[in-house]
Amino acid sequence: MALLPILRFPDPRLKKIAVPVTKIDAGIRRLAADMAETMYEAPGIGLAATQVDVHKRVVVIDVSEDKNDLRVFINPELNSCQGSTLGEEGCLSVPGVYDKVERAERVTVRYLDLEGKPQVLEADGLLAVCIQHEIDHLNGKVFVDHLSQLKQTRIRNKLAKQARVTA
């Protein structure tokens, strides 16, 4: 396994729309394992392949307290979204920035597992929010895209300043 570099907002590669995985092979399994290692190390609770500059529809998520419930979603699609919740989100591609985003409270997602078997998952709470957040990445969206233009500009400026300080 290997740690992968995470793209940082506003990198234009975060806007690329990921393509469906057509074959689940050793390369996809290795990608998922590397993404999981990267997510845990960061530390985070979700990571989309887009964030590591691989534009395939692969997501890893683990919202458990003790980090022992890794879920891999290949070609995830939201089937239904119900309710509404407003919660604070952050993102490994937008380090140090948190803001409130409105999401569905409950979702049903269809996806393939690492064996290529179709799965359906009904999720609520943090898992539902995380699934929506990561699918947004696959569709070329970052959580700040849900915020006002003023907030987006402030976030860009803050991250640009951070980059200058650490350079």
mmCIF file of C-alpha atoms in Angstrom:
data_model
loop_
_atom_site.group_PDB
_atom_site.id
_atom_site.type_symbol
_atom_site.label_atom_id
_atom_site.label_comp_id
_atom_site.label_asym_id
_atom_site.label_seq_id
_atom_site.Cartn_x
_atom_site.Cartn_y
_atom_site.Cartn_z
ATOM 1 C CA MET A 1 0.000 0.000 0.000
ATOM 2 C CA ALA A 2 1.033 3.577 -0.559
ATOM 3 C CA LEU A 3 0.044 7.026 0.579
ATOM 4 C CA LEU A 4 -1.332 9.099 -2.275
ATOM 5 C CA PRO A 5 -1.063 12.895 -2.637
ATOM 6 C CA ILE A 6 -4.397 14.639 -2.062
ATOM 7 C CA LEU A 7 -5.334 17.453 -4.459
ATOM 8 C CA ARG A 8 -6.097 20.763 -2.784
ATOM 9 C CA PHE A 9 -8.902 23.149 -3.666
ATOM 10 C CA PRO A 10 -9.031 25.057 -6.031
ATOM 11 C CA ASP A 11 -6.994 22.598 -8.145
ATOM 12 C CA PRO A 12 -8.896 22.317 -11.467
ATOM 13 C CA ARG A 13 -8.456 18.512 -11.462
ATOM 14 C CA LEU A 14 -11.027 18.407 -8.630
ATOM 15 C CA LYS A 15 -13.593 19.560 -11.236
ATOM 16 C CA LYS A 16 -13.075 16.533 -13.493
ATOM 17 C CA ILE A 17 -15.989 14.115 -13.640
ATOM 18 C CA ALA A 18 -14.942 10.564 -12.826
ATOM 19 C CA VAL A 19 -15.659 7.761 -15.288
ATOM 20 C CA PRO A 20 -17.322 4.484 -14.298
ATOM 21 C CA VAL A 21 -15.113 1.532 -13.443
ATOM 22 C CA THR A 22 -15.610 -1.085 -16.157
ATOM 23 C CA LYS A 23 -13.534 -3.859 -14.621
ATOM 24 C CA ILE A 24 -12.801 -4.541 -10.979
ATOM 25 C CA ASP A 25 -9.308 -5.978 -10.985
ATOM 26 C CA ALA A 26 -6.149 -5.931 -8.889
ATOM 27 C CA GLY A 27 -5.493 -2.321 -9.928
ATOM 28 C CA ILE A 28 -8.854 -1.126 -8.587
ATOM 29 C CA ARG A 29 -8.400 -3.133 -5.384
ATOM 30 C CA ARG A 30 -4.918 -1.607 -4.931
ATOM 31 C CA LEU A 31 -6.356 1.871 -5.582
ATOM 32 C CA ALA A 32 -9.031 1.301 -2.911
ATOM 33 C CA ALA A 33 -6.420 0.032 -0.421
ATOM 34 C CA ASP A 34 -4.109 2.995 -1.118
ATOM 35 C CA MET A 35 -7.041 5.407 -0.816
ATOM 36 C CA ALA A 36 -8.011 3.857 2.531
ATOM 37 C CA GLU A 37 -4.464 4.154 3.857
ATOM 38 C CA THR A 38 -4.324 7.773 2.658
ATOM 39 C CA MET A 39 -7.715 8.583 4.242
ATOM 40 C CA TYR A 40 -6.766 7.070 7.614
ATOM 41 C CA GLU A 41 -3.373 8.810 7.624
ATOM 42 C CA ALA A 42 -4.805 12.250 6.743
ATOM 43 C CA PRO A 43 -6.966 11.640 8.966
ATOM 44 C CA GLY A 44 -10.404 11.654 7.369
ATOM 45 C CA ILE A 45 -13.638 9.684 7.128
ATOM 46 C CA GLY A 46 -14.030 9.604 3.350
ATOM 47 C CA LEU A 47 -12.010 9.937 0.178
ATOM 48 C CA ALA A 48 -12.970 9.897 -3.490
ATOM 49 C CA ALA A 49 -10.549 8.796 -6.215
ATOM 50 C CA THR A 50 -10.900 12.254 -7.792
ATOM 51 C CA GLN A 51 -9.159 13.718 -4.741
ATOM 52 C CA VAL A 52 -6.040 11.653 -5.481
ATOM 53 C CA ASP A 53 -6.126 12.550 -9.194
ATOM 54 C CA VAL A 54 -7.593 9.229 -10.324
ATOM 55 C CA HIS A 55 -10.777 9.983 -12.207
ATOM 56 C CA LYS A 56 -12.606 6.710 -11.660
ATOM 57 C CA ARG A 57 -15.810 6.268 -9.660
ATOM 58 C CA VAL A 58 -14.286 4.825 -6.471
ATOM 59 C CA VAL A 59 -14.960 6.005 -2.912
ATOM 60 C CA VAL A 60 -13.728 4.802 0.489
ATOM 61 C CA ILE A 61 -15.548 5.699 3.715
ATOM 62 C CA ASP A 62 -15.144 4.812 7.371
ATOM 63 C CA VAL A 63 -17.263 6.797 9.825
ATOM 64 C CA SER A 64 -16.675 4.407 12.758
ATOM 65 C CA GLU A 65 -15.098 5.683 15.975
ATOM 66 C CA ASP A 66 -12.343 3.048 15.987
ATOM 67 C CA LYS A 67 -11.711 3.065 12.218
ATOM 68 C CA ASN A 68 -12.595 -0.588 11.659
ATOM 69 C CA ASP A 69 -15.578 -0.318 9.285
ATOM 70 C CA LEU A 70 -14.064 0.495 5.893
ATOM 71 C CA ARG A 71 -16.613 0.655 3.087
ATOM 72 C CA VAL A 72 -15.621 0.728 -0.582
ATOM 73 C CA PHE A 73 -18.137 2.008 -3.127
ATOM 74 C CA ILE A 74 -17.447 1.432 -6.813
ATOM 75 C CA ASN A 75 -19.681 3.287 -9.291
ATOM 76 C CA PRO A 76 -21.964 4.591 -6.503
ATOM 77 C CA GLU A 77 -25.308 6.083 -7.510
ATOM 78 C CA LEU A 78 -27.827 7.740 -5.240
ATOM 79 C CA ASN A 79 -31.217 6.095 -5.749
ATOM 80 C CA SER A 80 -33.202 8.120 -3.255
ATOM 81 C CA CYS A 81 -32.659 11.029 -0.937
ATOM 82 C CA GLN A 82 -35.063 11.846 1.874
ATOM 83 C CA GLY A 83 -35.319 14.531 4.483
ATOM 84 C CA SER A 84 -32.931 17.380 5.017
ATOM 85 C CA THR A 85 -30.168 18.111 7.470
ATOM 86 C CA LEU A 86 -27.800 21.037 7.877
ATOM 87 C CA GLY A 87 -24.405 20.070 9.219
ATOM 88 C CA GLU A 88 -20.831 21.234 9.310
ATOM 89 C CA GLU A 89 -18.580 19.637 6.717
ATOM 90 C CA GLY A 90 -14.887 19.620 6.083
ATOM 91 C CA CYS A 91 -12.795 18.045 3.357
ATOM 92 C CA LEU A 92 -9.295 16.633 2.985
ATOM 93 C CA SER A 93 -8.975 18.708 -0.221
ATOM 94 C CA VAL A 94 -9.940 21.884 1.661
ATOM 95 C CA PRO A 95 -7.831 21.574 4.830
ATOM 96 C CA GLY A 96 -8.793 23.623 7.854
ATOM 97 C CA VAL A 97 -12.071 24.852 6.362
ATOM 98 C CA TYR A 98 -15.463 23.878 7.772
ATOM 99 C CA ASP A 99 -18.910 25.213 6.941
ATOM 100 C CA LYS A 100 -22.553 24.226 7.054
ATOM 101 C CA VAL A 101 -23.976 22.362 4.055
ATOM 102 C CA GLU A 102 -27.521 21.153 3.532
ATOM 103 C CA ARG A 103 -27.769 17.474 2.594
ATOM 104 C CA ALA A 104 -30.378 14.728 2.508
ATOM 105 C CA GLU A 105 -30.841 13.079 5.890
ATOM 106 C CA ARG A 106 -31.306 9.568 4.458
ATOM 107 C CA VAL A 107 -30.068 8.073 1.191
ATOM 108 C CA THR A 108 -30.195 4.827 -0.690
ATOM 109 C CA VAL A 109 -27.064 4.145 -2.725
ATOM 110 C CA ARG A 110 -26.422 1.432 -5.314
ATOM 111 C CA TYR A 111 -22.818 0.412 -5.950
ATOM 112 C CA LEU A 112 -20.471 -2.448 -6.674
ATOM 113 C CA ASP A 113 -18.300 -3.968 -3.952
ATOM 114 C CA LEU A 114 -14.668 -5.039 -4.426
ATOM 115 C CA GLU A 115 -15.866 -8.400 -5.778
ATOM 116 C CA GLY A 116 -17.979 -6.662 -8.419
ATOM 117 C CA LYS A 117 -21.252 -7.660 -6.742
ATOM 118 C CA PRO A 118 -24.119 -5.136 -6.867
ATOM 119 C CA GLN A 119 -25.046 -3.764 -3.455
ATOM 120 C CA VAL A 120 -27.746 -1.464 -2.091
ATOM 121 C CA LEU A 121 -27.247 0.445 1.146
ATOM 122 C CA GLU A 122 -29.705 2.588 3.055
ATOM 123 C CA ALA A 123 -27.833 5.117 5.174
ATOM 124 C CA ASP A 124 -28.661 7.997 7.462
ATOM 125 C CA GLY A 125 -26.810 10.457 9.642
ATOM 126 C CA LEU A 126 -23.087 10.942 9.144
ATOM 127 C CA LEU A 127 -22.761 8.023 6.711
ATOM 128 C CA ALA A 128 -25.486 9.475 4.460
ATOM 129 C CA VAL A 129 -23.807 12.888 4.485
ATOM 130 C CA CYS A 130 -20.400 11.362 3.768
ATOM 131 C CA ILE A 131 -21.759 9.328 0.829
ATOM 132 C CA GLN A 132 -23.278 12.467 -0.707
ATOM 133 C CA HIS A 133 -20.071 14.453 -0.126
ATOM 134 C CA GLU A 134 -17.886 11.812 -1.803
ATOM 135 C CA ILE A 135 -20.271 11.301 -4.749
ATOM 136 C CA ASP A 136 -20.110 15.078 -5.251
ATOM 137 C CA HIS A 137 -16.333 14.689 -5.706
ATOM 138 C CA LEU A 138 -16.891 12.043 -8.385
ATOM 139 C CA ASN A 139 -19.158 14.554 -10.134
ATOM 140 C CA GLY A 140 -16.538 17.317 -10.018
ATOM 141 C CA LYS A 141 -17.944 19.176 -7.004
ATOM 142 C CA VAL A 142 -16.303 20.154 -3.732
ATOM 143 C CA PHE A 143 -18.399 20.970 -0.655
ATOM 144 C CA VAL A 144 -17.530 24.664 -0.970
ATOM 145 C CA ASP A 145 -19.476 24.667 -4.265
ATOM 146 C CA HIS A 146 -22.590 24.525 -2.052
ATOM 147 C CA LEU A 147 -21.590 27.814 -0.369
ATOM 148 C CA SER A 148 -22.078 31.426 -1.437
ATOM 149 C CA GLN A 149 -19.650 33.087 -3.864
ATOM 150 C CA LEU A 150 -18.405 35.286 -1.027
ATOM 151 C CA LYS A 151 -17.555 32.278 1.150
ATOM 152 C CA GLN A 152 -15.893 30.520 -1.807
ATOM 153 C CA THR A 153 -13.701 33.577 -2.431
ATOM 154 C CA ARG A 154 -12.751 33.779 1.246
ATOM 155 C CA ILE A 155 -11.831 30.092 1.279
ATOM 156 C CA ARG A 156 -9.691 30.448 -1.877
ATOM 157 C CA ASN A 157 -7.886 33.421 -0.316
ATOM 158 C CA LYS A 158 -7.348 31.591 2.987
ATOM 159 C CA LEU A 159 -5.898 28.531 1.244
ATOM 160 C CA ALA A 160 -3.706 30.658 -1.021
ATOM 161 C CA LYS A 161 -2.343 32.423 2.068
ATOM 162 C CA GLN A 162 -1.701 29.057 3.773
ATOM 163 C CA ALA A 163 0.150 27.849 0.675
ATOM 164 C CA ARG A 164 2.370 30.940 0.682
ATOM 165 C CA VAL A 165 3.184 30.531 4.372
ATOM 166 C CA THR A 166 4.101 26.848 4.024
ATOM 167 C CA ALA A 167 6.041 27.326 0.777
#
